[in-house]
Amino acid sequence: MDIRIQDLTMRFDNITAVNHLSTTIKDGELVSLLGPSGCGKSTTLMLLSGLYKPTSGRIYFGNQNVTELDAEKRQVGMVFQNYALYPHLSVLKNIMFPLKMKKMNKIEAREQATEMAELLHIGHLLNRKPGQLSGGQQQRVAIARALVKKPNVLLLDEPLSNLDARLRLEMREEIRRIQQEVGITAVFVTHDQEEALSISDRVMIMNNGVLQQDSEPQQMYKKPANEFVASFLGNPPINFITVERHRQNEHYKIKHTAQPIHLSRLKHFDRTTLKMGIRPESLFVTTQNNSLFRGDIIHIETIGRDTLIRVDLGESTVRALVDPKKKLQIGDVCFLGAEEEEIHYFSSETGERLKGGKVDDDQTDLEEYA
Ligand SMILES: Nc1ncnc2c1ncn2[C@@H]1O[C@H](COP(=O)(O)OP(=O)(O)OP(=O)(O)O)[C@@H](O)[C@H]1O
Ligand SMILES: [Mg+2]
């Protein structure tokens, strides 16, 4: 079932938790809602579930306007961070519970619950109580219970947050597998970018209740719509370097320094200042002739297979992930080059992505400028 959200706003007193949100989630898609704490992810999910009614705007499930429809009539399955299982009931009875509420006969309910348990790989745990299960197993029970009613939509609010790193990795793959096997439309809330980027068909990134970008995961990483998205995604974080144009010779240099920046694309921008965004993995150590930046190395760390250096450019510093075989030392002068097509440009006033001097809103490819 596809979901259409039209101009949805939710206010609590003086806080606008969701601010004019519009999008369409296609049938069978898994969409992640990503963003920092308090950006409105859970509120959006509660609005979809029907547990909250919006201040304004509309929600459609298929062709049906469900905006005023109560939660129990929307046929949504919900999974939360804290599992919310009934501790005194067995796994089987937990999964059967929604069917019991629907007054399905017991034999049929048992059959369907058992079938769902098999799909979730917990068929061998049916007689246990939740307290006798690991976190990952409890979350499987919660998902089975959410799916057993055959809902139209599955809503998951940070379902993996209580699990340790390894289990989280396993469970996020499981959620994807189950979602695809059932073919259900799912909305998955997380503040973990890796989780969102790895399992979703599409990611919606929010900040302060406002949708910042709505696109495929790779596209979002490669073409962030604004400074916020660029800085939210990526670890180690993207570098921002503010550059300004020299009044006489029209060349750009790093702001408040004398370091010129030689990039042909900068000619397209008719601006006094702008922000360049370059991810650490887009920078490499090179020779003076091919370099974009020059500076002293002020920090070096080796993390697994990567070496991360920090280079002082005067007014700002940049981080670069470089070849660990390079012999580098703190205090060395270092020349850094960058993949030109991997340099992002943002307005220093609004933070919006720039393209050829204009705000980049036409979604065509960057490559033509490379
Ligand atoms: N019932 C409520 N009453 C008043 N304010 C609320 C209520 N629920 C949420 N808010 C506020 O709305 C904003 C969005 O909250 P929401 O819970 O949707 O954020 P979130 O993105 O889920 O954050 P987190 O990652 O911390 O779970 C916050 O500023 C929050 O304080
Ligand atoms: Mg939340």
mmCIF file of C-alpha atoms in Angstrom, residues 21 31 40 78 106 132 134 140 142 146 150 167 186 190 210 220 245 258 276 305 312 330 334:
data_model
loop_
_atom_site.group_PDB
_atom_site.id
_atom_site.type_symbol
_atom_site.label_atom_id
_atom_site.label_comp_id
_atom_site.label_asym_id
_atom_site.label_seq_id
_atom_site.Cartn_x
_atom_site.Cartn_y
_atom_site.Cartn_z
ATOM 1 C CA LEU A 21 6.087 17.567 5.349
ATOM 2 C CA VAL A 31 11.933 4.304 3.764
ATOM 3 C CA GLY A 40 10.445 15.010 14.465
ATOM 4 C CA MET A 78 4.313 -0.908 15.105
ATOM 5 C CA LYS A 106 -7.784 -19.947 18.549
ATOM 6 C CA GLN A 132 14.187 -15.661 28.907
ATOM 7 C CA SER A 134 18.071 -12.098 24.293
ATOM 8 C CA ARG A 140 12.002 -10.622 16.603
ATOM 9 C CA ALA A 142 7.904 -7.761 18.612
ATOM 10 C CA ALA A 146 3.417 -6.429 14.535
ATOM 11 C CA LYS A 150 -1.058 -8.603 8.096
ATOM 12 C CA LEU A 167 23.426 -7.745 16.900
ATOM 13 C CA ALA A 186 7.758 0.099 5.890
ATOM 14 C CA THR A 190 16.675 5.816 13.163
ATOM 15 C CA VAL A 210 11.668 20.107 8.197
ATOM 16 C CA MET A 220 22.091 11.552 -0.687
ATOM 17 C CA ARG A 245 36.906 36.040 -4.008
ATOM 18 C CA ALA A 258 46.410 34.190 1.404
ATOM 19 C CA MET A 276 33.316 24.092 -0.210
ATOM 20 C CA ARG A 305 42.954 0.099 7.490
ATOM 21 C CA ASP A 312 46.062 23.097 9.410
ATOM 22 C CA ILE A 330 53.187 15.545 12.701
ATOM 23 C CA CYS A 334 51.601 18.376 3.392
#
